[in-house]
Amino acid sequence: MNTLAHEVYMNIVQAQKTEDIPSDALDEQYDTASIMGGLYGDGIIGLKSAFAPTWADQLGEDIEVLFSEALARPGGAVGRGPNRYYVEIHPERIRGFLDLVTHPWVVAVSKAILGEDYKIVEIGFDVPLAGSMNQPWHRDFSTPEATLKGRRLNSLAFNLTTVDVEEDMGPFEIALGTQWDRPIGFTHEMFPPKSLYDRYQQRAVRKMPKRGDISVRSALTIHRGTANQSQKSRPVLVLGVDAPDAKNWERHDLQFTRAYYETIPAQHRKHLTCRIVDELEPIVQAHTIEGLVMGEA
């Protein structure tokens, strides 16, 4: 997003916060057919320069603090393979949360795929450190009936990098179109047998986003983190969004203090599946993904 476009976007969001502009005016610029075609086809789409690089730098600063705190607290971080961690966080601990969930592209994509009553159920971050290994190909949870039988996506994962990703930093790799694969022979209904790895490698695309980019995918699309051969970490924010019939909220603990929650515009509060607390409580990560702690065997 160039400087002028970013200024226009921020003016629109500010006006929306005062409810001067209906929410539909924010996302009508994005074509529903293109969004659905991308996510029902390849299983992943993106928006370049959704935010200024300085916005992503600020996010990176916040994540660095939260990561240090999580590592020091029992149960604060969960391993996703050697030198790779996932941390679920409190939204108000990052300065850009409201910017993200009110971004017109995020709103438009969520509505197009999940419906007007979509629900935000998770926010956290992955940190592949130097020395992290290739993960096994996997999906993030078992395929729900809505997808397996109804051929409908009922959840999405938005990703935002805090660094400009380079080839040696262990880029995210995704096997396009595999969100529809039936989990025949999958361990835990998430890990396909190695006999299918050639198929995924043929479909694989490595993603190397820049600071300020947003991507969104079905977490059912087969993917993996690749080996980080650099001396840099590659933090990425994750925002999980569900359709009303999805159950991913059961694995997460989205919390807001009452004071912060009341600052969120009503038209966005209705999309939060969360607990309201007087004081934030430590989150013990419940969404483990069996097998990833071993790296790629």
Short mmCIF file of C-alpha atoms in Angstrom, two decimals:
data_model
loop_
_atom_site.label_atom_id
_atom_site.label_comp_id
_atom_site.label_asym_id
_atom_site.label_seq_id
_atom_site.Cartn_x
_atom_site.Cartn_y
_atom_site.Cartn_z
CA MET A 1 0.00 0.00 0.00
CA ASN A 2 1.55 3.31 -1.03
CA THR A 3 1.54 6.34 1.27
CA LEU A 4 -1.58 7.92 -0.21
CA ALA A 5 -3.53 4.65 -0.24
CA HIS A 6 -2.50 3.92 3.33
CA GLU A 7 -3.67 7.39 4.42
CA VAL A 8 -7.03 6.91 2.68
CA TYR A 9 -7.43 3.48 4.31
CA MET A 10 -6.68 4.86 7.77
CA ASN A 11 -9.17 7.67 7.24
CA ILE A 12 -11.85 5.14 6.30
CA VAL A 13 -11.09 2.96 9.33
CA GLN A 14 -11.19 5.97 11.63
CA ALA A 15 -14.53 7.01 10.19
CA GLN A 16 -15.81 3.46 10.62
CA LYS A 17 -14.82 3.52 14.28
CA THR A 18 -17.21 6.40 14.74
CA GLU A 19 -19.75 4.47 12.62
CA ASP A 20 -19.93 7.22 9.98
CA ILE A 21 -19.40 4.68 7.19
CA PRO A 22 -21.22 1.32 6.93
CA SER A 23 -18.91 -1.69 7.06
CA ASP A 24 -19.94 -2.81 3.56
CA ALA A 25 -18.26 0.28 2.14
CA LEU A 26 -14.91 -0.98 3.38
CA ASP A 27 -14.80 -4.35 1.63
CA GLU A 28 -16.80 -3.80 -1.57
CA GLN A 29 -13.57 -2.98 -3.44
CA TYR A 30 -12.53 -6.65 -3.25
CA ASP A 31 -14.13 -9.13 -5.65
CA THR A 32 -15.89 -12.01 -3.90
CA ALA A 33 -15.53 -14.33 -6.90
CA SER A 34 -11.75 -13.83 -7.00
CA ILE A 35 -11.46 -14.43 -3.26
CA MET A 36 -13.53 -17.61 -3.41
CA GLY A 37 -11.81 -18.81 -6.56
CA GLY A 38 -8.39 -18.48 -4.93
CA LEU A 39 -9.22 -20.11 -1.62
CA TYR A 40 -11.39 -22.86 -3.08
CA GLY A 41 -8.80 -23.42 -5.83
CA ASP A 42 -5.19 -23.01 -4.70
CA GLY A 43 -6.13 -22.78 -1.03
CA ILE A 44 -4.15 -19.57 -0.44
CA ILE A 45 -4.30 -15.92 -1.58
CA GLY A 46 -2.49 -12.76 -0.53
CA LEU A 47 -2.52 -8.99 -0.48
CA LYS A 48 0.77 -7.20 -1.04
CA SER A 49 1.58 -4.06 0.99
CA ALA A 50 -1.59 -4.22 3.06
CA PHE A 51 0.29 -2.30 5.75
CA ALA A 52 3.36 -0.10 5.77
CA PRO A 53 6.65 -1.90 6.59
CA THR A 54 6.91 0.21 9.76
CA TRP A 55 3.62 -1.32 10.95
CA ALA A 56 5.14 -4.79 10.56
CA ASP A 57 8.29 -3.63 12.37
CA GLN A 58 6.14 -2.55 15.31
CA LEU A 59 4.43 -5.95 15.27
CA GLY A 60 7.84 -7.59 15.30
CA GLU A 61 8.85 -5.59 18.37
CA ASP A 62 5.73 -6.71 20.23
CA ILE A 63 6.22 -10.35 19.24
CA GLU A 64 9.82 -10.29 20.44
CA VAL A 65 8.67 -9.22 23.91
CA LEU A 66 5.84 -11.76 24.01
CA PHE A 67 8.10 -14.58 22.80
CA SER A 68 10.62 -13.94 25.58
CA GLU A 69 7.83 -13.95 28.15
CA ALA A 70 6.32 -17.16 26.76
CA LEU A 71 9.61 -19.06 26.82
CA ALA A 72 10.07 -18.11 30.47
CA ARG A 73 6.63 -19.39 31.48
CA PRO A 74 5.70 -23.10 31.75
CA GLY A 75 3.25 -23.92 28.98
CA GLY A 76 3.69 -20.50 27.38
CA ALA A 77 5.02 -21.83 24.08
CA VAL A 78 4.48 -25.10 22.26
CA GLY A 79 7.06 -26.81 20.07
CA ARG A 80 6.28 -27.22 16.38
CA GLY A 81 9.51 -29.02 15.61
CA PRO A 82 13.15 -28.42 16.63
CA ASN A 83 13.86 -24.69 17.13
CA ARG A 84 10.29 -23.84 16.11
CA TYR A 85 7.57 -22.54 18.44
CA TYR A 86 3.98 -21.39 18.48
CA VAL A 87 2.63 -18.91 21.05
CA GLU A 88 -1.00 -17.94 21.48
CA ILE A 89 -1.32 -14.37 22.74
CA HIS A 90 -3.68 -11.80 24.17
CA PRO A 91 -4.78 -9.50 21.31
CA GLU A 92 -4.38 -6.30 23.30
CA ARG A 93 -0.68 -7.05 23.83
CA ILE A 94 0.03 -6.14 20.20
CA ARG A 95 -0.48 -2.56 19.10
CA GLY A 96 -1.87 -3.41 15.66
CA PHE A 97 -4.67 -5.81 16.55
CA LEU A 98 -7.52 -3.46 15.71
CA ASP A 99 -5.78 -2.36 12.50
CA LEU A 100 -5.64 -6.00 11.43
CA VAL A 101 -9.17 -7.14 12.22
CA THR A 102 -10.70 -4.00 10.68
CA HIS A 103 -8.59 -4.10 7.52
CA PRO A 104 -11.06 -4.10 4.61
CA TRP A 105 -9.37 -7.05 2.88
CA VAL A 106 -9.46 -9.17 6.03
CA VAL A 107 -13.13 -8.31 6.50
CA ALA A 108 -13.96 -8.96 2.82
CA VAL A 109 -12.21 -12.34 2.74
CA SER A 110 -13.79 -13.46 6.01
CA LYS A 111 -17.27 -12.54 4.79
CA ALA A 112 -16.78 -14.09 1.35
CA ILE A 113 -15.66 -17.48 2.66
CA LEU A 114 -17.17 -17.73 6.14
CA GLY A 115 -20.28 -15.56 5.92
CA GLU A 116 -21.46 -12.37 7.57
CA ASP A 117 -21.27 -13.92 11.04
CA TYR A 118 -17.64 -15.01 10.91
CA LYS A 119 -15.84 -15.36 14.24
CA ILE A 120 -12.26 -14.51 15.23
CA VAL A 121 -11.12 -17.33 17.51
CA GLU A 122 -7.32 -17.26 17.64
CA ILE A 123 -4.31 -14.98 17.49
CA GLY A 124 -0.76 -16.10 17.98
CA PHE A 125 2.57 -16.39 16.22
CA ASP A 126 4.99 -18.98 14.86
CA VAL A 127 8.73 -18.46 15.29
CA PRO A 128 11.04 -20.69 13.23
CA LEU A 129 14.49 -20.02 14.67
CA ALA A 130 17.87 -20.64 13.08
CA GLY A 131 18.35 -24.39 12.76
CA SER A 132 14.66 -25.29 12.50
CA MET A 133 14.14 -28.34 10.31
CA ASN A 134 11.79 -29.24 7.50
CA GLN A 135 8.43 -30.03 9.03
CA PRO A 136 6.53 -33.07 7.82
CA TRP A 137 3.79 -32.20 5.35
CA HIS A 138 0.60 -31.67 7.34
CA ARG A 139 -2.66 -29.82 7.83
CA ASP A 140 -3.32 -28.02 11.09
CA PHE A 141 -6.32 -30.07 12.21
CA SER A 142 -8.54 -32.87 10.98
CA THR A 143 -10.91 -32.14 8.13
CA PRO A 144 -14.42 -31.21 9.36
CA GLU A 145 -17.56 -32.68 7.88
CA ALA A 146 -18.37 -29.32 6.29
CA THR A 147 -15.33 -29.72 4.06
CA LEU A 148 -15.08 -33.48 3.76
CA LYS A 149 -18.71 -34.02 2.76
CA GLY A 150 -20.10 -30.54 2.14
CA ARG A 151 -17.11 -29.24 0.16
CA ARG A 152 -17.22 -25.99 2.13
CA LEU A 153 -14.40 -24.18 3.88
CA ASN A 154 -15.43 -23.11 7.38
CA SER A 155 -12.17 -21.70 8.73
CA LEU A 156 -9.26 -19.53 7.60
CA ALA A 157 -5.78 -18.63 8.84
CA PHE A 158 -4.41 -15.15 8.07
CA ASN A 159 -0.60 -14.79 8.21
CA LEU A 160 1.58 -11.68 8.50
CA THR A 161 5.37 -11.84 8.46
CA THR A 162 7.41 -9.44 10.59
CA VAL A 163 10.50 -9.80 8.35
CA ASP A 164 11.24 -9.81 4.64
CA VAL A 165 11.51 -13.53 3.97
CA GLU A 166 14.54 -14.80 2.05
CA GLU A 167 15.23 -18.20 0.52
CA ASP A 168 17.53 -19.38 3.32
CA MET A 169 15.14 -18.41 6.14
CA GLY A 170 12.95 -21.51 5.92
CA PRO A 171 10.06 -20.19 3.80
CA PHE A 172 6.55 -21.50 4.24
CA GLU A 173 5.73 -24.10 1.58
CA ILE A 174 2.20 -25.04 0.52
CA ALA A 175 0.90 -27.75 -1.83
CA LEU A 176 -1.75 -25.94 -3.84
CA GLY A 177 -5.25 -27.39 -4.01
CA THR A 178 -4.74 -30.07 -1.36
CA GLN A 179 -7.33 -28.71 1.07
CA TRP A 180 -9.76 -31.15 -0.59
CA ASP A 181 -7.58 -34.26 -0.19
CA ARG A 182 -9.31 -36.99 1.75
CA PRO A 183 -7.27 -37.99 4.83
CA ILE A 184 -6.83 -41.62 3.83
CA GLY A 185 -3.93 -43.09 5.75
CA PHE A 186 -3.21 -39.78 7.52
CA THR A 187 -1.79 -40.05 11.05
CA HIS A 188 -4.06 -38.14 13.46
CA GLU A 189 -6.01 -37.22 10.27
CA MET A 190 -3.39 -34.48 9.74
CA PHE A 191 -0.13 -36.13 8.64
CA PRO A 192 -0.23 -37.79 5.21
CA PRO A 193 1.86 -40.88 4.48
CA LYS A 194 5.24 -40.35 2.85
CA SER A 195 3.95 -42.14 -0.22
CA LEU A 196 2.10 -38.87 -1.03
CA TYR A 197 5.11 -36.57 -0.61
CA ASP A 198 5.93 -36.58 -4.33
CA ARG A 199 2.43 -35.30 -5.06
CA TYR A 200 2.85 -32.45 -2.59
CA GLN A 201 6.32 -31.57 -3.85
CA GLN A 202 4.95 -31.30 -7.41
CA ARG A 203 2.29 -28.87 -6.20
CA ALA A 204 4.51 -27.01 -3.74
CA VAL A 205 5.00 -23.25 -3.84
CA ARG A 206 7.36 -21.42 -1.48
CA LYS A 207 6.08 -18.12 -0.14
CA MET A 208 8.47 -15.25 0.50
CA PRO A 209 6.33 -12.33 1.69
CA LYS A 210 7.59 -8.90 2.65
CA ARG A 211 6.81 -6.82 5.71
CA GLY A 212 3.28 -5.44 5.38
CA ASP A 213 1.94 -8.29 3.23
CA ILE A 214 -1.01 -10.43 4.35
CA SER A 215 -1.81 -13.96 3.18
CA VAL A 216 -4.78 -16.15 4.02
CA ARG A 217 -5.17 -19.87 3.57
CA SER A 218 -7.23 -22.84 4.47
CA ALA A 219 -5.30 -24.56 7.26
CA LEU A 220 -6.41 -27.82 5.63
CA THR A 221 -4.23 -27.17 2.58
CA ILE A 222 -1.17 -29.42 3.01
CA HIS A 223 1.85 -27.32 3.99
CA ARG A 224 5.08 -27.22 5.96
CA GLY A 225 7.75 -24.91 7.24
CA THR A 226 11.10 -25.55 5.55
CA ALA A 227 14.55 -25.67 7.13
CA ASN A 228 15.87 -22.31 8.34
CA GLN A 229 19.49 -22.29 7.18
CA SER A 230 20.08 -18.65 8.08
CA GLN A 231 21.01 -17.12 11.41
CA LYS A 232 17.74 -15.17 11.51
CA SER A 233 14.33 -16.00 12.97
CA ARG A 234 11.19 -15.76 10.81
CA PRO A 235 8.27 -14.71 13.07
CA VAL A 236 4.80 -14.75 11.55
CA LEU A 237 1.52 -13.67 13.12
CA VAL A 238 -1.48 -16.01 12.81
CA LEU A 239 -5.12 -14.89 12.98
CA GLY A 240 -7.66 -17.72 13.06
CA VAL A 241 -11.19 -17.07 11.81
CA ASP A 242 -14.16 -19.47 11.77
CA ALA A 243 -17.60 -19.78 10.27
CA PRO A 244 -20.33 -20.06 12.94
CA ASP A 245 -20.45 -23.87 12.64
CA ALA A 246 -16.70 -24.43 13.12
CA LYS A 247 -15.31 -25.58 16.47
CA ASN A 248 -11.74 -24.28 16.45
CA TRP A 249 -12.49 -21.94 19.35
CA GLU A 250 -12.41 -25.03 21.59
CA ARG A 251 -8.61 -25.21 21.17
CA HIS A 252 -7.98 -21.55 21.97
CA ASP A 253 -8.43 -19.02 24.75
CA LEU A 254 -9.06 -15.60 23.26
CA GLN A 255 -9.21 -13.09 26.12
CA PHE A 256 -9.81 -9.36 26.46
CA THR A 257 -9.86 -7.16 29.50
CA ARG A 258 -13.19 -5.44 29.86
CA ALA A 259 -11.56 -2.01 29.49
CA TYR A 260 -9.93 -2.93 26.15
CA TYR A 261 -12.96 -4.83 24.85
CA GLU A 262 -15.16 -1.78 25.28
CA THR A 263 -12.85 0.26 23.01
CA ILE A 264 -13.51 -2.09 20.07
CA PRO A 265 -16.28 -0.83 17.76
CA ALA A 266 -19.50 -2.80 18.17
CA GLN A 267 -19.52 -3.98 14.54
CA HIS A 268 -16.18 -5.73 15.20
CA ARG A 269 -16.88 -6.94 18.75
CA LYS A 270 -19.64 -9.14 17.38
CA HIS A 271 -17.02 -11.14 15.46
CA LEU A 272 -15.01 -12.10 18.55
CA THR A 273 -15.43 -15.47 20.27
CA CYS A 274 -13.68 -14.68 23.53
CA ARG A 275 -13.68 -14.37 27.30
CA ILE A 276 -13.97 -10.98 29.01
CA VAL A 277 -11.76 -10.81 32.09
CA ASP A 278 -10.82 -8.21 34.69
CA GLU A 279 -7.13 -9.11 34.28
CA LEU A 280 -5.46 -11.10 31.52
CA GLU A 281 -4.74 -14.68 32.51
CA PRO A 282 -1.72 -16.70 31.30
CA ILE A 283 -2.54 -18.82 28.25
CA VAL A 284 -1.50 -22.46 28.33
CA GLN A 285 -1.26 -23.51 24.71
CA ALA A 286 -3.78 -26.27 23.96
CA HIS A 287 -3.44 -26.54 20.17
CA THR A 288 -0.57 -28.99 19.91
CA ILE A 289 0.02 -30.66 16.56
CA GLU A 290 1.18 -34.22 17.14
CA GLY A 291 4.26 -35.20 15.19
CA LEU A 292 5.75 -31.78 14.52
CA VAL A 293 7.96 -31.97 17.62
CA MET A 294 9.97 -34.63 15.81
CA GLY A 295 10.74 -32.48 12.77
CA GLU A 296 10.70 -34.48 9.53
CA ALA A 297 11.56 -38.06 10.40
#
